[in-house]
Amino acid sequence: MQTSSDPNSSRALHHQIAQDLTSRIGREEGYCDRLPSEATLCRIYGVSRVTIRHALQHLENAGLVCRRQGRGTFVVPAAERTTAPQPDPVMGLSDILQARGMKVETELLAFGLEPAPPEVMAALEPDGRQALLLRRRYLIDHVPVALTEVYYPPAFRAFISEHDARVHSSPRLMVDHIGLRLGRTHLTVDVTEARHALAAELDLPCGSPVMVMRRITCDDAGTACEHSTLLARPGIARLSITAHGGNLPDTDFVPRGPWPPAG
């Protein structure tokens, strides 16, 4: 049996497969009580087992199926399906700016496998020496306000098209296209000087201060899946943190050099 998954579509294959399986569940023979095995689905759709597992993860997240290790994937009876609690909206920089009524333009500056810098190697521990780089510039009223440099494990390249990289925020790519459930995020905030290349990209005088926000995001199993750096020109935003219970959990103050500074 052949299916209609289209490798040239802007939508990731596992999304197409998940949608096709959803249309079959409870309606077609062989899809009412239990789904075909992963190996069978690979033959049906002509894709890898990794792609099938991502598609099945989407169905499980939606409450349509239940996967049992060593036994297979079973259809959850309609009467037993519950609507999973909706998480907070997944927001990226462009989502936040647009929510504030700003007209944001996004330019895709780089997308593809690139040598991973040492800090990315340390965080993501990718196979080999490469990681998937997504580099974008954001403009408001045609004025460049920020750059983002995001690295992912190289395997993510199979699930993110150039179109996806151009229009979707990093959190949405990880949740909606890779099928991850996000867990812990570690943020650091710093200030640096804009050197020649960065100053030109942000249309700033050389030596201007630039806010640097670095983020390492892990999935719900604790595996790092994103190393992101945001470089923002001064004066466009302030960092706001909301704490619950009167404390900032896992907060630290790390001096960059001897303290107090000399002079």
mmCIF file of C-alpha atoms in Angstrom:
data_model
loop_
_atom_site.group_PDB
_atom_site.id
_atom_site.type_symbol
_atom_site.label_atom_id
_atom_site.label_comp_id
_atom_site.label_asym_id
_atom_site.label_seq_id
_atom_site.Cartn_x
_atom_site.Cartn_y
_atom_site.Cartn_z
ATOM 1 C CA MET A 1 0.000 0.000 0.000
ATOM 2 C CA GLN A 2 1.343 3.412 -0.949
ATOM 3 C CA THR A 3 0.554 6.665 0.771
ATOM 4 C CA SER A 4 0.428 10.333 -0.144
ATOM 5 C CA SER A 5 3.406 11.611 1.886
ATOM 6 C CA ASP A 6 5.238 14.189 -0.203
ATOM 7 C CA PRO A 7 9.005 14.601 0.378
ATOM 8 C CA ASN A 8 8.883 17.932 -1.469
ATOM 9 C CA SER A 9 6.276 19.402 0.870
ATOM 10 C CA SER A 10 7.292 22.215 3.224
ATOM 11 C CA ARG A 11 5.774 20.128 6.044
ATOM 12 C CA ALA A 12 8.050 17.557 7.656
ATOM 13 C CA LEU A 13 7.411 13.953 6.621
ATOM 14 C CA HIS A 14 6.562 12.798 10.135
ATOM 15 C CA HIS A 15 3.852 15.488 10.299
ATOM 16 C CA GLN A 16 2.364 14.243 7.030
ATOM 17 C CA ILE A 17 2.488 10.640 8.257
ATOM 18 C CA ALA A 18 0.918 11.525 11.613
ATOM 19 C CA GLN A 19 -1.915 13.295 9.796
ATOM 20 C CA ASP A 20 -2.437 10.324 7.468
ATOM 21 C CA LEU A 21 -2.458 7.857 10.362
ATOM 22 C CA THR A 22 -4.948 10.031 12.236
ATOM 23 C CA SER A 23 -7.333 9.787 9.278
ATOM 24 C CA ARG A 24 -7.061 5.971 9.316
ATOM 25 C CA ILE A 25 -7.366 5.321 13.064
ATOM 26 C CA GLY A 26 -10.765 3.826 13.901
ATOM 27 C CA ARG A 27 -11.838 3.938 10.239
ATOM 28 C CA GLU A 28 -9.749 1.365 8.377
ATOM 29 C CA GLU A 29 -9.106 -2.301 9.029
ATOM 30 C CA GLY A 30 -5.760 -2.739 10.736
ATOM 31 C CA TYR A 31 -5.970 0.666 12.395
ATOM 32 C CA CYS A 32 -8.803 0.143 14.876
ATOM 33 C CA ASP A 33 -7.267 -1.682 17.838
ATOM 34 C CA ARG A 34 -3.568 -1.694 17.069
ATOM 35 C CA LEU A 35 -1.391 0.016 14.492
ATOM 36 C CA PRO A 36 0.926 -1.886 12.154
ATOM 37 C CA SER A 37 4.444 -2.454 13.466
ATOM 38 C CA GLU A 38 7.120 0.204 13.011
ATOM 39 C CA ALA A 39 8.815 -1.962 10.375
ATOM 40 C CA THR A 40 5.542 -2.289 8.456
ATOM 41 C CA LEU A 41 4.887 1.448 8.648
ATOM 42 C CA CYS A 42 8.413 2.075 7.326
ATOM 43 C CA ARG A 43 7.573 -0.039 4.260
ATOM 44 C CA ILE A 44 4.150 1.556 3.837
ATOM 45 C CA TYR A 45 5.460 5.121 3.902
ATOM 46 C CA GLY A 46 8.934 4.506 2.496
ATOM 47 C CA VAL A 47 10.697 6.313 5.339
ATOM 48 C CA SER A 48 13.138 5.525 8.135
ATOM 49 C CA ARG A 49 12.217 4.133 11.541
ATOM 50 C CA VAL A 50 13.249 7.459 13.138
ATOM 51 C CA THR A 51 10.621 9.274 11.051
ATOM 52 C CA ILE A 52 7.942 6.736 12.000
ATOM 53 C CA ARG A 53 8.791 7.075 15.685
ATOM 54 C CA HIS A 54 8.436 10.858 15.480
ATOM 55 C CA ALA A 55 5.031 10.426 13.820
ATOM 56 C CA LEU A 56 3.911 7.971 16.516
ATOM 57 C CA GLN A 57 5.123 10.361 19.212
ATOM 58 C CA HIS A 58 2.792 13.018 17.783
ATOM 59 C CA LEU A 59 -0.130 10.580 17.939
ATOM 60 C CA GLU A 60 0.726 9.620 21.510
ATOM 61 C CA ASN A 61 1.010 13.294 22.522
ATOM 62 C CA ALA A 62 -2.451 13.827 21.052
ATOM 63 C CA GLY A 63 -3.855 10.950 23.131
ATOM 64 C CA LEU A 64 -4.782 8.816 20.096
ATOM 65 C CA VAL A 65 -2.451 5.899 20.753
ATOM 66 C CA CYS A 66 -0.527 4.253 23.562
ATOM 67 C CA ARG A 67 2.907 2.767 22.863
ATOM 68 C CA ARG A 68 3.999 -0.248 24.904
ATOM 69 C CA GLN A 69 7.619 -1.246 24.692
ATOM 70 C CA GLY A 70 8.076 -4.646 23.079
ATOM 71 C CA ARG A 71 4.361 -4.989 22.310
ATOM 72 C CA GLY A 72 3.497 -2.291 19.797
ATOM 73 C CA THR A 73 1.276 0.759 19.375
ATOM 74 C CA PHE A 74 -2.339 0.462 20.477
ATOM 75 C CA VAL A 75 -5.281 2.707 19.627
ATOM 76 C CA VAL A 76 -6.854 4.409 22.638
ATOM 77 C CA PRO A 77 -10.631 3.851 22.524
ATOM 78 C CA ALA A 78 -12.500 7.070 21.779
ATOM 79 C CA ALA A 79 -14.394 6.857 25.085
ATOM 80 C CA GLU A 80 -11.125 6.751 27.031
ATOM 81 C CA ARG A 81 -9.378 9.602 25.292
ATOM 82 C CA THR A 82 -8.821 12.655 27.401
ATOM 83 C CA THR A 83 -7.765 16.067 26.270
ATOM 84 C CA ALA A 84 -4.253 16.646 27.514
ATOM 85 C CA PRO A 85 -3.755 19.875 29.456
ATOM 86 C CA GLN A 86 -2.674 22.565 27.049
ATOM 87 C CA PRO A 87 0.838 23.841 27.783
ATOM 88 C CA ASP A 88 1.654 27.507 27.730
ATOM 89 C CA PRO A 89 2.009 28.780 24.167
ATOM 90 C CA VAL A 90 5.456 28.087 22.745
ATOM 91 C CA MET A 91 6.978 31.495 22.120
ATOM 92 C CA GLY A 92 10.028 32.593 20.201
ATOM 93 C CA LEU A 93 11.447 36.070 19.629
ATOM 94 C CA SER A 94 9.303 36.784 16.579
ATOM 95 C CA ASP A 95 6.163 35.517 18.395
ATOM 96 C CA ILE A 96 6.832 37.840 21.339
ATOM 97 C CA LEU A 97 7.475 40.887 19.168
ATOM 98 C CA GLN A 98 4.400 40.246 17.015
ATOM 99 C CA ALA A 99 2.253 39.768 20.136
ATOM 100 C CA ARG A 100 3.249 43.323 21.079
ATOM 101 C CA GLY A 101 1.948 44.639 17.777
ATOM 102 C CA MET A 102 5.319 45.037 16.081
ATOM 103 C CA LYS A 103 5.754 44.282 12.399
ATOM 104 C CA VAL A 104 8.683 41.893 12.321
ATOM 105 C CA GLU A 105 10.703 40.892 9.283
ATOM 106 C CA THR A 106 12.829 37.752 9.495
ATOM 107 C CA GLU A 107 15.834 37.102 7.286
ATOM 108 C CA LEU A 108 17.335 33.623 7.086
ATOM 109 C CA LEU A 109 21.086 34.188 6.958
ATOM 110 C CA ALA A 110 22.310 30.586 7.225
ATOM 111 C CA PHE A 111 20.787 27.118 7.399
ATOM 112 C CA GLY A 112 22.649 23.846 7.189
ATOM 113 C CA LEU A 113 25.210 21.578 8.791
ATOM 114 C CA GLU A 114 28.253 23.501 10.019
ATOM 115 C CA PRO A 115 31.280 22.779 12.220
ATOM 116 C CA ALA A 116 30.115 23.022 15.826
ATOM 117 C CA PRO A 117 31.906 25.564 18.052
ATOM 118 C CA PRO A 118 33.420 24.126 21.250
ATOM 119 C CA GLU A 119 30.596 25.414 23.479
ATOM 120 C CA VAL A 120 28.029 23.756 21.201
ATOM 121 C CA MET A 121 29.977 20.481 21.198
ATOM 122 C CA ALA A 122 30.039 20.579 24.994
ATOM 123 C CA ALA A 123 26.297 21.242 25.281
ATOM 124 C CA LEU A 124 24.823 19.045 22.533
ATOM 125 C CA GLU A 125 27.483 16.327 22.242
ATOM 126 C CA PRO A 126 26.555 15.757 18.575
ATOM 127 C CA ASP A 127 27.741 12.749 16.601
ATOM 128 C CA GLY A 128 30.775 13.890 14.663
ATOM 129 C CA ARG A 129 31.921 17.501 14.612
ATOM 130 C CA GLN A 130 28.904 19.133 12.951
ATOM 131 C CA ALA A 131 25.625 20.601 14.144
ATOM 132 C CA LEU A 132 22.627 22.075 12.345
ATOM 133 C CA LEU A 133 22.918 25.882 12.319
ATOM 134 C CA LEU A 134 19.942 28.222 11.921
ATOM 135 C CA ARG A 135 21.000 31.890 11.813
ATOM 136 C CA ARG A 136 18.430 34.674 11.452
ATOM 137 C CA ARG A 137 18.186 38.443 11.617
ATOM 138 C CA TYR A 138 15.093 40.278 12.865
ATOM 139 C CA LEU A 139 14.050 43.744 11.707
ATOM 140 C CA ILE A 140 11.350 46.112 12.940
ATOM 141 C CA ASP A 141 10.342 48.858 10.501
ATOM 142 C CA HIS A 142 13.310 47.749 8.368
ATOM 143 C CA VAL A 143 15.741 48.390 11.258
ATOM 144 C CA PRO A 144 17.802 45.330 12.360
ATOM 145 C CA VAL A 145 17.207 44.701 16.069
ATOM 146 C CA ALA A 146 18.535 41.217 16.771
ATOM 147 C CA LEU A 147 20.347 38.157 15.492
ATOM 148 C CA THR A 148 19.867 34.571 16.587
ATOM 149 C CA GLU A 149 22.301 31.711 16.127
ATOM 150 C CA VAL A 150 20.726 28.369 16.958
ATOM 151 C CA TYR A 151 22.452 24.991 16.846
ATOM 152 C CA TYR A 152 20.661 21.636 16.916
ATOM 153 C CA PRO A 153 21.854 18.004 16.772
ATOM 154 C CA PRO A 154 22.608 17.160 13.109
ATOM 155 C CA ALA A 155 19.830 14.534 12.985
ATOM 156 C CA PHE A 156 17.268 17.365 13.167
ATOM 157 C CA ARG A 157 18.131 18.323 9.567
ATOM 158 C CA ALA A 158 15.881 15.515 8.322
ATOM 159 C CA PHE A 159 12.849 17.132 9.967
ATOM 160 C CA ILE A 160 13.335 20.856 9.305
ATOM 161 C CA SER A 161 13.034 22.262 5.789
ATOM 162 C CA GLU A 162 14.474 25.598 4.700
ATOM 163 C CA HIS A 163 10.910 26.926 4.565
ATOM 164 C CA ASP A 164 10.358 25.831 8.181
ATOM 165 C CA ALA A 165 13.624 27.503 9.209
ATOM 166 C CA ARG A 166 12.543 30.715 7.556
ATOM 167 C CA VAL A 167 9.115 31.097 9.138
ATOM 168 C CA HIS A 168 8.955 29.218 12.465
ATOM 169 C CA SER A 169 10.527 30.078 15.810
ATOM 170 C CA SER A 170 13.017 27.669 17.346
ATOM 171 C CA PRO A 171 10.643 26.491 20.124
ATOM 172 C CA ARG A 172 7.940 25.791 17.551
ATOM 173 C CA LEU A 173 10.398 23.853 15.392
ATOM 174 C CA MET A 174 11.355 21.672 18.338
ATOM 175 C CA VAL A 175 7.789 21.066 19.541
ATOM 176 C CA ASP A 176 5.758 21.011 16.327
ATOM 177 C CA HIS A 177 8.274 19.694 13.802
ATOM 178 C CA ILE A 178 10.667 17.542 15.804
ATOM 179 C CA GLY A 179 7.922 16.383 18.187
ATOM 180 C CA LEU A 180 9.826 17.098 21.401
ATOM 181 C CA ARG A 181 8.431 17.760 24.838
ATOM 182 C CA LEU A 182 10.612 20.490 26.237
ATOM 183 C CA GLY A 183 11.994 20.336 29.737
ATOM 184 C CA ARG A 184 14.660 22.344 31.523
ATOM 185 C CA THR A 185 16.090 25.528 29.975
ATOM 186 C CA HIS A 186 19.281 27.199 31.169
ATOM 187 C CA LEU A 187 19.701 30.917 30.378
ATOM 188 C CA THR A 188 22.670 33.219 30.767
ATOM 189 C CA VAL A 189 22.635 36.939 30.002
ATOM 190 C CA ASP A 190 25.692 39.016 29.231
ATOM 191 C CA VAL A 191 26.787 42.181 27.441
ATOM 192 C CA THR A 192 29.453 42.369 24.760
ATOM 193 C CA GLU A 193 30.844 44.849 22.269
ATOM 194 C CA ALA A 194 29.731 44.728 18.665
ATOM 195 C CA ARG A 195 32.784 43.941 16.547
ATOM 196 C CA HIS A 196 32.954 44.844 12.874
ATOM 197 C CA ALA A 197 30.830 42.038 11.388
ATOM 198 C CA LEU A 198 28.172 42.092 14.124
ATOM 199 C CA ALA A 199 28.061 45.902 14.135
ATOM 200 C CA ALA A 200 27.414 45.877 10.396
ATOM 201 C CA GLU A 201 24.653 43.266 10.671
ATOM 202 C CA LEU A 202 22.879 45.218 13.421
ATOM 203 C CA ASP A 203 23.611 48.611 11.819
ATOM 204 C CA LEU A 204 25.470 49.826 14.924
ATOM 205 C CA PRO A 205 28.685 51.785 15.452
ATOM 206 C CA CYS A 206 31.588 49.438 16.090
ATOM 207 C CA GLY A 207 32.071 48.929 19.818
ATOM 208 C CA SER A 208 28.412 49.467 20.727
ATOM 209 C CA PRO A 209 27.056 47.354 23.609
ATOM 210 C CA VAL A 210 24.990 44.334 22.612
ATOM 211 C CA MET A 211 22.917 42.129 24.899
ATOM 212 C CA VAL A 212 23.816 38.446 24.637
ATOM 213 C CA MET A 213 21.343 35.827 25.845
ATOM 214 C CA ARG A 214 22.464 32.203 25.612
ATOM 215 C CA ARG A 215 20.002 29.375 26.060
ATOM 216 C CA ILE A 216 20.465 25.632 26.338
ATOM 217 C CA THR A 217 17.180 23.761 26.042
ATOM 218 C CA CYS A 218 16.662 20.137 27.063
ATOM 219 C CA ASP A 219 13.840 17.755 26.269
ATOM 220 C CA ASP A 220 11.776 16.169 29.006
ATOM 221 C CA ALA A 221 14.343 13.383 29.298
ATOM 222 C CA GLY A 222 17.060 15.914 30.098
ATOM 223 C CA THR A 223 18.911 15.646 26.761
ATOM 224 C CA ALA A 224 20.156 18.965 25.376
ATOM 225 C CA CYS A 225 18.476 19.645 22.030
ATOM 226 C CA GLU A 226 19.194 23.330 21.362
ATOM 227 C CA HIS A 227 22.044 25.801 21.885
ATOM 228 C CA SER A 228 20.771 29.300 21.106
ATOM 229 C CA THR A 229 22.417 32.713 21.186
ATOM 230 C CA LEU A 230 20.422 35.947 20.907
ATOM 231 C CA LEU A 231 22.347 39.141 20.102
ATOM 232 C CA ALA A 232 20.175 42.246 20.509
ATOM 233 C CA ARG A 233 20.906 45.909 19.957
ATOM 234 C CA PRO A 234 20.457 48.144 23.036
ATOM 235 C CA GLY A 235 17.267 50.020 23.752
ATOM 236 C CA ILE A 236 14.747 47.633 22.184
ATOM 237 C CA ALA A 237 13.801 45.553 25.232
ATOM 238 C CA ARG A 238 14.432 44.723 28.863
ATOM 239 C CA LEU A 239 14.783 41.300 30.392
ATOM 240 C CA SER A 240 11.845 40.359 32.626
ATOM 241 C CA ILE A 241 11.835 37.322 34.948
ATOM 242 C CA THR A 242 8.836 36.207 37.016
ATOM 243 C CA ALA A 243 9.583 34.023 40.045
ATOM 244 C CA HIS A 244 7.116 31.987 42.099
ATOM 245 C CA GLY A 245 7.412 31.317 45.810
ATOM 246 C CA GLY A 246 9.765 34.209 46.445
ATOM 247 C CA ASN A 247 12.849 32.541 45.005
ATOM 248 C CA LEU A 248 14.687 32.243 41.711
ATOM 249 C CA PRO A 249 15.529 28.536 41.469
ATOM 250 C CA ASP A 250 19.062 27.583 40.404
ATOM 251 C CA THR A 251 20.127 31.219 40.167
ATOM 252 C CA ASP A 252 23.777 32.170 40.358
ATOM 253 C CA PHE A 253 25.963 35.256 40.045
ATOM 254 C CA VAL A 254 29.170 34.555 38.145
ATOM 255 C CA PRO A 255 31.729 37.411 38.064
ATOM 256 C CA ARG A 256 33.581 37.650 34.768
ATOM 257 C CA GLY A 257 36.863 38.497 36.560
ATOM 258 C CA PRO A 258 38.298 39.450 39.934
ATOM 259 C CA TRP A 259 35.754 41.129 42.193
ATOM 260 C CA PRO A 260 35.548 43.954 42.997
ATOM 261 C CA PRO A 261 36.996 45.422 39.795
ATOM 262 C CA ALA A 262 40.173 47.386 40.174
ATOM 263 C CA GLY A 263 39.981 51.185 39.893
#
